[in-house]
Coordinates of C-alpha atoms and ligand atoms in Angstrom, one line a residue:
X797 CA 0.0 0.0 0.0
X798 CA 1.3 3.2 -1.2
X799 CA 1.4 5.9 1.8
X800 CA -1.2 8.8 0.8
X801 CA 0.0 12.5 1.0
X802 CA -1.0 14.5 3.3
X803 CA -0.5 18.2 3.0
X804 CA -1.0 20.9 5.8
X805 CA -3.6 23.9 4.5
X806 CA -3.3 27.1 5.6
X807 CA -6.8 27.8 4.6
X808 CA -8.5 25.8 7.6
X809 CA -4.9 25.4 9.9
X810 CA -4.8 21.5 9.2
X811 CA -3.4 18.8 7.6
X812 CA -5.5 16.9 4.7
X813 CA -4.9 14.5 2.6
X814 CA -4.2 15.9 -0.7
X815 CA -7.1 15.1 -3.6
X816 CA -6.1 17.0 -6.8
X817 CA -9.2 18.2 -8.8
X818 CA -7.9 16.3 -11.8
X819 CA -6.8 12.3 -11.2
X820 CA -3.4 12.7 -12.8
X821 CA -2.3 16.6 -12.9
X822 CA -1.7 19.1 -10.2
X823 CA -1.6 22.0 -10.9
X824 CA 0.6 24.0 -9.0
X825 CA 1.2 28.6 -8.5
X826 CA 3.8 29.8 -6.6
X827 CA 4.5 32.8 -6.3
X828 CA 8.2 34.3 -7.6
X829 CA 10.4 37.0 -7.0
X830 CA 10.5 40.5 -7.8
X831 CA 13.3 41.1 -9.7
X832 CA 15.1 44.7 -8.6
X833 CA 17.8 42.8 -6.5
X834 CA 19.3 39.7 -5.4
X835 CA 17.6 36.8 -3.7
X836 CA 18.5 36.2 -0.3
X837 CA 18.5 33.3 1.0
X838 CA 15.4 33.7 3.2
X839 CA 13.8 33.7 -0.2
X840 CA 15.3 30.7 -1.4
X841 CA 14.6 28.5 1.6
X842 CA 10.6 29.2 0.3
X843 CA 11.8 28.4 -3.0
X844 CA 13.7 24.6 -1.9
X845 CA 10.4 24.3 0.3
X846 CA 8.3 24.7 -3.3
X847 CA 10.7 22.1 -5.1
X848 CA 10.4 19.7 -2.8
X849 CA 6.8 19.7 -3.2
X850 CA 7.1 19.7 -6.8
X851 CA 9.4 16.1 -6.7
X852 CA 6.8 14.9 -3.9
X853 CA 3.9 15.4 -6.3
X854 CA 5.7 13.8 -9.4
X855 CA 6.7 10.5 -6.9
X856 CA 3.3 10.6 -6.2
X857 CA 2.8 9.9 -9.6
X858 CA 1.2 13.3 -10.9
X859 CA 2.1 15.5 -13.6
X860 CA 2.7 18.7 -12.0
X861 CA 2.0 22.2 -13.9
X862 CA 3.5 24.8 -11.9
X863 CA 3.5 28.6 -12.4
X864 CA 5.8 30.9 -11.4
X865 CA 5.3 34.7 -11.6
X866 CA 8.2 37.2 -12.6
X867 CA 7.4 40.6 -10.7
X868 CA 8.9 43.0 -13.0
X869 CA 6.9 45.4 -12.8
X870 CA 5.9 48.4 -9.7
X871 CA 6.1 46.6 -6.7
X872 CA 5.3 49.5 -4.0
X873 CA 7.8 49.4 -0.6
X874 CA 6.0 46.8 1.8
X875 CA 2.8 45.7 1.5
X876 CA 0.2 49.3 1.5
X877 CA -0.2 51.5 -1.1
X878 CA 2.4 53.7 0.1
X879 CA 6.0 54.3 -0.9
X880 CA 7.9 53.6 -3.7
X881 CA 8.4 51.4 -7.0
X882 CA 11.2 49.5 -6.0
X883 CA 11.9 48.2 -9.5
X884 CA 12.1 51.9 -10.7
X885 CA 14.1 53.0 -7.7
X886 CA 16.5 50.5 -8.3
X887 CA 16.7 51.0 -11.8
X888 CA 17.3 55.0 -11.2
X889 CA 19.7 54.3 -8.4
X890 CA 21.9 52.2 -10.9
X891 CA 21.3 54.0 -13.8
X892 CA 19.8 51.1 -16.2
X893 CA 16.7 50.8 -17.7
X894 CA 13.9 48.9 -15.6
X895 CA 14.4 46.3 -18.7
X896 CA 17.8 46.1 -17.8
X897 CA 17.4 45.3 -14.3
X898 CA 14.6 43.2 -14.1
X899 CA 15.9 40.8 -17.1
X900 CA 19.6 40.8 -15.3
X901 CA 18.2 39.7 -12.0
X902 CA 15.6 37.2 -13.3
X903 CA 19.2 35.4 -14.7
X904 CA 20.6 35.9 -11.3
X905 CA 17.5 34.5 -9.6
X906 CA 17.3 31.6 -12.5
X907 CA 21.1 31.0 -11.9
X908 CA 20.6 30.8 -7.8
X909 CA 18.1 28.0 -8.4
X910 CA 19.7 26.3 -10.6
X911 CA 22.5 25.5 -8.2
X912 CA 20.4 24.9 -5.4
X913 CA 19.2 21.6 -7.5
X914 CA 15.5 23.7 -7.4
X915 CA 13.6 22.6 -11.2
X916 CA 12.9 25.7 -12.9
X917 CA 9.2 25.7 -13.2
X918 CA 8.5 25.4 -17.2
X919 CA 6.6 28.5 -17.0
X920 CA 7.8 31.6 -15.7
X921 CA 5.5 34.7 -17.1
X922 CA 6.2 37.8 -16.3
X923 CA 3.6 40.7 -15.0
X924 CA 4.0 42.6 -17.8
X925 CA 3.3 39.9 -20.3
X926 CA -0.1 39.8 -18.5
X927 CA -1.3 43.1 -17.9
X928 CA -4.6 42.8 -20.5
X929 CA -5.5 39.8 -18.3
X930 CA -5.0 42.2 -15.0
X931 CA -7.1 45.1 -16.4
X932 CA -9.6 42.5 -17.4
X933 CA -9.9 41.2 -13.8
X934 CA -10.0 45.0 -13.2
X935 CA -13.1 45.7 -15.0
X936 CA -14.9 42.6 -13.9
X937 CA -14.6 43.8 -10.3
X938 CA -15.6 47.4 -10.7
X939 CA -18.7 46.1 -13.1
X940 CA -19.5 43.7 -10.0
X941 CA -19.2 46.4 -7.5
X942 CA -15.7 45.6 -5.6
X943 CA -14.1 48.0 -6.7
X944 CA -14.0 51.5 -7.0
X945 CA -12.4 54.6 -8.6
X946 CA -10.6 57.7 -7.3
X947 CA -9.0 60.6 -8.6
X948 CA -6.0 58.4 -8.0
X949 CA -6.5 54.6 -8.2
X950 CA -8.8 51.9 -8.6
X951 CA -9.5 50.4 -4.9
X952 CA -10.9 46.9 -3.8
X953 CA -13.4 47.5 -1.4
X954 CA -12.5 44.8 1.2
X955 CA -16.3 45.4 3.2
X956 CA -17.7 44.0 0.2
X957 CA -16.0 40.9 0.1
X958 CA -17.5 39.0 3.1
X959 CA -15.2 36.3 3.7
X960 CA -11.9 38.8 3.9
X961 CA -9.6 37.3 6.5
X962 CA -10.4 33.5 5.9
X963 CA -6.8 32.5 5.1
X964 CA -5.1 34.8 7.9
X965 CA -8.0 34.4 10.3
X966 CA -7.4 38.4 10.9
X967 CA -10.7 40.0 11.6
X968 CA -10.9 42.4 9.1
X969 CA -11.6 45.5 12.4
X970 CA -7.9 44.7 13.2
X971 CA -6.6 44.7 9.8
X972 CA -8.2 47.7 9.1
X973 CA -6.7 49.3 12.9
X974 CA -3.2 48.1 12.0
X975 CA -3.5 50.1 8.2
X976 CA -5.1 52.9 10.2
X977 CA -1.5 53.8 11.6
X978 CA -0.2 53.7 7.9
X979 CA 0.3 56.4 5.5
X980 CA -2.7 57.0 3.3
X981 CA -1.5 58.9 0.2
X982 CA -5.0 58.9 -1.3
X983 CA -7.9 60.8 1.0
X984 CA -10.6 58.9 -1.5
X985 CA -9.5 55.8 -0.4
X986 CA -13.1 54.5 2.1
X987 CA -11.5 52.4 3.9
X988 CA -7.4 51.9 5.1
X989 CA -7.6 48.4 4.2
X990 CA -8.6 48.6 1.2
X991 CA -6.0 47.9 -1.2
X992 CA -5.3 48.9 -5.2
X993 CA -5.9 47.0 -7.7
X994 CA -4.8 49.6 -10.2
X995 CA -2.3 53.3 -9.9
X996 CA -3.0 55.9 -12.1
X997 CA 0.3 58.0 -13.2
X998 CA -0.6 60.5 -11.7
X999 CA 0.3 62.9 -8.5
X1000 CA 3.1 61.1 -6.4
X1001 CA 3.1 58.5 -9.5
X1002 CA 3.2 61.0 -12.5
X1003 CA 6.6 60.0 -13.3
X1004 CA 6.6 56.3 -13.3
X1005 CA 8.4 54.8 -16.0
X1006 CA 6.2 51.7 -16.4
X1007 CA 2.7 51.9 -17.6
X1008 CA 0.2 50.8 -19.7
X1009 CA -3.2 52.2 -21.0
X1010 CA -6.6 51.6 -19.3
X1011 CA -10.0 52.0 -19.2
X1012 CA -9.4 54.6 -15.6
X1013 CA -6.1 56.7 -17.4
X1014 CA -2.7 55.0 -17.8
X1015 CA -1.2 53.8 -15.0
X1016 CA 0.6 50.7 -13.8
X1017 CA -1.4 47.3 -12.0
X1018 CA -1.4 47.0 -8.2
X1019 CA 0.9 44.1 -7.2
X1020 CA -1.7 41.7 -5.7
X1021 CA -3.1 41.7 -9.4
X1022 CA -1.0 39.5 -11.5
X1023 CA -0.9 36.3 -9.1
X1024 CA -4.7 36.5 -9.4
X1025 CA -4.9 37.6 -13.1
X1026 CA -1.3 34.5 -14.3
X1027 CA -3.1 31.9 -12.2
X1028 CA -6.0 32.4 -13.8
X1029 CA -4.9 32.6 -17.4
X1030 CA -2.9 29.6 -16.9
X1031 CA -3.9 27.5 -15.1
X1032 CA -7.9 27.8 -14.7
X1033 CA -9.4 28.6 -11.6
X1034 CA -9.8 26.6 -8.7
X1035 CA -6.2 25.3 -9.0
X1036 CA -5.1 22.7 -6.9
X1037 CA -2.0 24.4 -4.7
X1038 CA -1.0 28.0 -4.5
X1039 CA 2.5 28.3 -2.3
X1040 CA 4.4 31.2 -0.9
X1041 CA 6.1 32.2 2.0
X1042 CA 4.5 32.4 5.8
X1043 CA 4.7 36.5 5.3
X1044 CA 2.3 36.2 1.8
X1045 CA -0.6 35.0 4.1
X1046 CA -2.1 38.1 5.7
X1047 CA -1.8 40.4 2.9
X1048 CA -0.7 39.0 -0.5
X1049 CA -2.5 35.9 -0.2
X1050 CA -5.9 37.5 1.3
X1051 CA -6.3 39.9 -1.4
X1052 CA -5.0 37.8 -4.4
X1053 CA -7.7 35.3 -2.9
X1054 CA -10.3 38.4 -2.7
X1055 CA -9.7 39.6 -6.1
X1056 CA -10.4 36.4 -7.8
X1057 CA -12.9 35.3 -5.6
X1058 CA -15.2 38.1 -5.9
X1059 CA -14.4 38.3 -9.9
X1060 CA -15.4 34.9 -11.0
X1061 CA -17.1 33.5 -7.8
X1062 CA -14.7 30.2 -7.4
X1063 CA -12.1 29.3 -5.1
X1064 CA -9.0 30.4 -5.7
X1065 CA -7.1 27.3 -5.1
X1066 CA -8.1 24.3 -2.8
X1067 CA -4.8 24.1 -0.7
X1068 CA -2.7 26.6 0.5
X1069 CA 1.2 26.1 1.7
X1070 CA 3.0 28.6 3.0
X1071 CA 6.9 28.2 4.0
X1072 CA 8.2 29.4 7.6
X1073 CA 10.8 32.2 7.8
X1074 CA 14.5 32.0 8.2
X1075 CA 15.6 34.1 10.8
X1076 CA 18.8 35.4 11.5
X1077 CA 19.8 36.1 15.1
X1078 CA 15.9 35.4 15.8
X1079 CA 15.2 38.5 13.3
X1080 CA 13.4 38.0 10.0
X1081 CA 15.6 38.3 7.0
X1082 CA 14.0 41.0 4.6
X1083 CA 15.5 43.3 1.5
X1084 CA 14.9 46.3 3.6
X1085 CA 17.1 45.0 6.4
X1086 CA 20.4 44.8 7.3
X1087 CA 20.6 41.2 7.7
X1088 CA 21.1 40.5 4.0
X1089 CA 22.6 37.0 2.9
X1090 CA 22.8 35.7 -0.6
X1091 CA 23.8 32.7 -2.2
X1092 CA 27.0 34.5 -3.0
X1093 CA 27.5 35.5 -0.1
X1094 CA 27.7 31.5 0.8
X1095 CA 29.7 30.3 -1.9
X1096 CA 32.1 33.5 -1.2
X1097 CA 33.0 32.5 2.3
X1098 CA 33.6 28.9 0.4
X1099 CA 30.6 27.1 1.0
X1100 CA 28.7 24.9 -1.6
X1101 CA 25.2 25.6 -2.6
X1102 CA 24.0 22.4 -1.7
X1103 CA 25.0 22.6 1.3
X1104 CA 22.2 25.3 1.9
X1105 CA 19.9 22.9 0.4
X1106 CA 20.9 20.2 3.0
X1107 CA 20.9 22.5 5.9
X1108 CA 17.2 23.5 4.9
X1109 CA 16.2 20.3 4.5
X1110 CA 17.1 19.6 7.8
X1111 CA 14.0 21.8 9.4
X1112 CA 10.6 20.9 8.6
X1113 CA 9.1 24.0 6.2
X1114 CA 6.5 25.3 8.5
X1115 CA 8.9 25.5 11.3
X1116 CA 11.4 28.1 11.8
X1117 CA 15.0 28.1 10.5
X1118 CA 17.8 29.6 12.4
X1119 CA 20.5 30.5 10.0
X1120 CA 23.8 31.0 11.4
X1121 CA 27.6 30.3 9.8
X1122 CA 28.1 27.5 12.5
X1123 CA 25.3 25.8 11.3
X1124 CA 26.0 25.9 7.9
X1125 CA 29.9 24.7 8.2
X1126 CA 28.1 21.3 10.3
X1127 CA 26.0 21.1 7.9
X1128 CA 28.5 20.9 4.8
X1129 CA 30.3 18.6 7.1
X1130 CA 26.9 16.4 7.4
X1131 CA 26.5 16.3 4.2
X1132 CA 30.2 15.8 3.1
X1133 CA 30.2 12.4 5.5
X1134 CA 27.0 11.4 3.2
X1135 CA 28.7 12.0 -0.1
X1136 CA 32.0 10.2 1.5
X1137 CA 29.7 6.9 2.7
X1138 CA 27.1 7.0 -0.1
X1139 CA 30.2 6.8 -2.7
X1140 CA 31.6 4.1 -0.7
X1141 CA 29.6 1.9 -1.9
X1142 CA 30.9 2.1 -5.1
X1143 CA 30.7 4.1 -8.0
X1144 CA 29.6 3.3 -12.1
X1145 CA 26.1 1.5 -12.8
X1146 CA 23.3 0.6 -9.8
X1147 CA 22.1 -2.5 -11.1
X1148 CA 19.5 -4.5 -9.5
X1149 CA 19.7 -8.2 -9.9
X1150 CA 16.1 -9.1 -8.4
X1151 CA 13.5 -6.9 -5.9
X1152 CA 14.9 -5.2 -3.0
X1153 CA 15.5 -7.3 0.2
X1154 CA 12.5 -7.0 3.1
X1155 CA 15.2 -4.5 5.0
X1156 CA 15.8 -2.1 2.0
X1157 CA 11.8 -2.6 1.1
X1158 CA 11.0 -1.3 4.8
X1159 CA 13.3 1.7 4.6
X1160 CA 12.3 2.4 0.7
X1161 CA 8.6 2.3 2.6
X1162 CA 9.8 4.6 5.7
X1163 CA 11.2 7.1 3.2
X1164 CA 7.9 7.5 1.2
X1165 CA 6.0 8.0 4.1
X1166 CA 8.3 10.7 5.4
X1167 CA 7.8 12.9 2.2
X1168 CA 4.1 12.3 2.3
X1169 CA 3.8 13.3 5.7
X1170 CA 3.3 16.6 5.0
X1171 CA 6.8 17.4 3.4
X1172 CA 8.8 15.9 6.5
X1173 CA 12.7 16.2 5.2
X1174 CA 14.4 16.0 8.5
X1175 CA 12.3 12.2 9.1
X1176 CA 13.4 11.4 5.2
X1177 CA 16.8 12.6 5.6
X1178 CA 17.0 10.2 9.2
X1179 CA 15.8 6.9 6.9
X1180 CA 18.7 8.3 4.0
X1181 CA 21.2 8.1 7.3
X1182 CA 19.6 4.6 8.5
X1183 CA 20.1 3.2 5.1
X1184 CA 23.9 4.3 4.7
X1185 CA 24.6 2.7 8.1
X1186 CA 22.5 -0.8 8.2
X1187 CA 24.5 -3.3 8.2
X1188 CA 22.5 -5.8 6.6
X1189 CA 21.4 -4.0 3.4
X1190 CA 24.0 -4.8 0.1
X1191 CA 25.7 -2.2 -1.2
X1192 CA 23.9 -2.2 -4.7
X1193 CA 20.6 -2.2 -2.6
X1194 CA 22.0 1.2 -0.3
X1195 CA 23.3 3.2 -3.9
X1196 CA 19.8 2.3 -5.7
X1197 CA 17.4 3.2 -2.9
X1198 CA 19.7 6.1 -2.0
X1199 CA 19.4 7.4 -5.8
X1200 CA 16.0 7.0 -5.9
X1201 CA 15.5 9.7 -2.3
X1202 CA 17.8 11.9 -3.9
X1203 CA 15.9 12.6 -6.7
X1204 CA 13.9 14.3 -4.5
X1205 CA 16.4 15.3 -2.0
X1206 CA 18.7 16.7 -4.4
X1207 CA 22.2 16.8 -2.2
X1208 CA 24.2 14.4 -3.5
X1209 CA 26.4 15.4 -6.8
X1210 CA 27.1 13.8 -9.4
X1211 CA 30.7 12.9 -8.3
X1212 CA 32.3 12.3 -5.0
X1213 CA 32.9 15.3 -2.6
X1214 CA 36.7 16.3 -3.9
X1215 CA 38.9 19.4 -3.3
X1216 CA 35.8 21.9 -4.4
X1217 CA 33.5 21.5 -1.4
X1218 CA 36.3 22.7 0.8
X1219 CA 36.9 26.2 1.2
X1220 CA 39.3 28.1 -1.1
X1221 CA 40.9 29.7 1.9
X1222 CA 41.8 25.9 3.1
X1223 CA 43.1 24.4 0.2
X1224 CA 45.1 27.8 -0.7
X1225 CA 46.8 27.2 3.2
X1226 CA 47.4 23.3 2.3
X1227 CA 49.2 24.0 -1.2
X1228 CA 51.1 26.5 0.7
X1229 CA 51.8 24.0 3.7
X1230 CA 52.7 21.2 1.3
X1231 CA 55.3 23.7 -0.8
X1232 CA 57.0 24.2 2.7
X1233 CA 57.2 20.7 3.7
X1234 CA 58.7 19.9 0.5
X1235 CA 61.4 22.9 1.3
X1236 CA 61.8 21.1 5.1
X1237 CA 60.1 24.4 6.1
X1238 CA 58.3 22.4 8.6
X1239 CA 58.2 24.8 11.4
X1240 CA 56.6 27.1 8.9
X1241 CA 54.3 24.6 7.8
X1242 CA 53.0 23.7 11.3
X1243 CA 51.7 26.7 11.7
X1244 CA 49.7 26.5 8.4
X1245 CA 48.3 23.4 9.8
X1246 CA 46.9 25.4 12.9
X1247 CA 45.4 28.0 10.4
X1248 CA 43.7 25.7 8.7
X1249 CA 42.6 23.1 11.7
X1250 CA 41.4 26.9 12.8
X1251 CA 39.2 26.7 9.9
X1252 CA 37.7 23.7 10.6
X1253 CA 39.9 21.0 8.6
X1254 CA 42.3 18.4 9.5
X1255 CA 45.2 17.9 6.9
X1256 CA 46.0 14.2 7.0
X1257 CA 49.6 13.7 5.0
X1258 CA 50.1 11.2 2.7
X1259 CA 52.0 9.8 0.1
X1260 CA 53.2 12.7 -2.1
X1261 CA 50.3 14.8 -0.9
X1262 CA 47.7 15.5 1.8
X1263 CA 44.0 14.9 2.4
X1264 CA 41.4 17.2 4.1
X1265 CA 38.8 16.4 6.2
X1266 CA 36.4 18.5 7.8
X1267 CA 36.5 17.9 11.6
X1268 CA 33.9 16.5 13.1
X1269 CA 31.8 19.2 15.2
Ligands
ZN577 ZN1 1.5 36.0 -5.5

């Protein structure tokens, strides 16, 4: 028997077993990045989280059609009405073109996933590829009376839609007290919590770079707008799974849910995931904070992508991830004893003579059930550790049921961990070392060994050469 999924669902705060609307497609909208600066790596723990839901649905035997949004177009500062177009300050602050920077950091974005093992979702359309579908979804709200016009936007009038707060659970009194103490540009605007669905260039927007013509003046779409209008377009509405991080619920989420809702009077999407947070010294990681990590950052300081990836894997997504450099480095090392066992067991084709022995069969079983129980890397990655070490499972049996949870793990390479998963810094010290020991330097060269047992390595000599190894923490 084949262990069902079970997914948790933010709308209704439970887990349920997943039933797709279709019997062998899912599909699947998450929502992307805007594209005016880096990722951090906040972002891309939400972005593993997604992935591994992708490779869970496929084991599951479903063909998954997943969305992903580009924002490149005005994203106001935070989530109100107020403040800036952070696309367009970016763009002015480094003198290119909005073009320019939203093109170069969807390739940044595209190249952080790809070395985090994260598929790239076949379909990545960008806002303002959709903006007819936006002013559509636009019209179809004002002609059924959610939405409304000022001198300076087009509003949706959250009082109307009567189930506003389902997925956050906020009473809409509080959410409309907490927007209170906001700035409100526009003095039309009914209520604070109302939110746009459409800016007209004019006022404190009369020199926006990107806009379009509409039925209310040109202008520019409200960011809630596309995720409602792309989802839509592509992939009909209800869909089965919309994903995004924990901070998309009360705002992003509510509204994109409001918007199509109240438009075309079907769910959204039946089940809702939302990724925890990665803090950083307990504080939330954001662009408009100090506390600013990329995946450059990582590999900079020397440290493999994948290693990330493993270190995320290693909390369950809806609980909270403390980053820190110390966990990061015994993570690389966890995962570095993997790659040094799992290639152990020999390299070249995994061939299978007959079915798997009762032992591998239970563990193949215990893996399966992990993943389907709601997502649960850490239990999977304890079964991938329980098969490397049990002593009665043959080799060939470890390598092929090890393969198989890493095609949805994604944290073993393609070759055995060599000389590139240790820091530059190291292997620079341990040429240096071995150059001196060669010239009888050895004084000299013990201290080179301190530096870089310092750094976390042990440098074991041996014929004609040295090994490192990461110490054990
Ligand atoms: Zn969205």
């Amino acid at each position: 028997v084949k262990p069902v999924l079970k997914l948790h669902n933010t709308l209704g705060r439970k887990i349920q077993e997943f039933k797709p609307l279709k019997k062998n497609s899912v599909s699947l909208y998450t929502c992307g990045p805007t594209v005016y600066n880096y990722a951090h790596i906040g972002n891309l723990r939400t972005y593993i989280f997604e992935d591994i839901l992708e490779r869970v649905l496929m084991r599951n035997g479903y063909r998954v059609d997943r969305v992903m949004n580009i924002t490149d177009v005005g994203h106001l500062t935070g989530d109100t009405d107020a403040g800036e177009d952070k696309v367009e300050k970016e763009a002015r602050s480094e003198n290119r073109s909005v073009k320019e920077i939203t093109e170069f950091y969807t390739e940044k974005f595209l190249e952080d996933l790809r070395e985090l093992n994260v598929k790239i979702p076949r379909s990545l359309p960008k806002a303002t590829s959709f903006i007819e579908e936006q002013i559509e979804l636009v019209e179809e709200l004002m002609k059924k009376g959610y939405a409304y016009e000022t001198a300076e936007a087009v509003y949706f009038d959250v009082k109307k839609f009567k189930s506003y707060g389902k997925l956050s659970g906020q009473k809409l009194e509080e959410k409309t007290v907490a927007a209170r103490a906001e700035v409100v540009a526009d003095k039309e605007k009914r209520s604070p919590a109302d939110f746009a669905l459409w800016f007209k260039t004019v006022g404190r927007f009369k020199d926006h770079i990107q806009r379009w013509p509409s039925p209310w003046g040109e202008g520019f779409p409200g960011w809630h707008l596309e995720c409602s209008a792309i989802a839509r377009a592509l992939l009909g509405q209800p869909l089965d799974i919309h994903t995004g991080g924990v901070d998309h619920i009360g705002t992003h989420h509510e509204n994109e849910i409001a918007q199509s809702e109240a438009a075309y009077k079907l769910p959204l999407a039946n089940y809702w995931l939302h990724g925890e947070f990665l803090l950083i010294d307990a504080a939330k990681m954001a662009k408009s904070e100090k506390n600013f990590i990329t995946l450059a950052d990582l590999k900079a300081r020397g440290y493999a992508p994948l290693s990330f990836r493993y270190l995320v894997l290693n909390s369950h997504y809806r609980s909270k991830l403390n980053f820190s450099w110390e966990a990061l480095s015994a993570a690389e090392h966890g995962l570095y004893k993997i790659e040094e066992a799992y290639f152990a067991l020999g390299r070249g084709p995994i061939k299978l003579k007959g079915p798997l022995s009762r032992g591998a069969e239970i563990e193949e079983i215990a893996f399966t059930k992990a993943i389907n129980e709601d997502l649960n890397t850490p239990k999977a990655l304890a079964v991938l550790h329980k098969v490397l070490r049990a002593p009665k499972i043959p080799a060939m049996e470890k390598r092929a049921l090890i393969e198989k949870m890493n095609q949805i793990l994604q944290i073993i390479g393609d070759e055995p961990p060599g000389p590139s998963s240790i820091p530059r810094r190291v292997q620079e010290l341990a040429a240096q070392r071995l150059r001196l020991r060669n010239n009888k330097q050895f004084k000299q060269a013990d201290v080179l060994r301190d530096e870089i047992d310092g750094l976390g390595y042990t440098i074991i000599d041996e014929e004609g050469g040295y090994r490192l190894v990461p110490k054990r923490k």
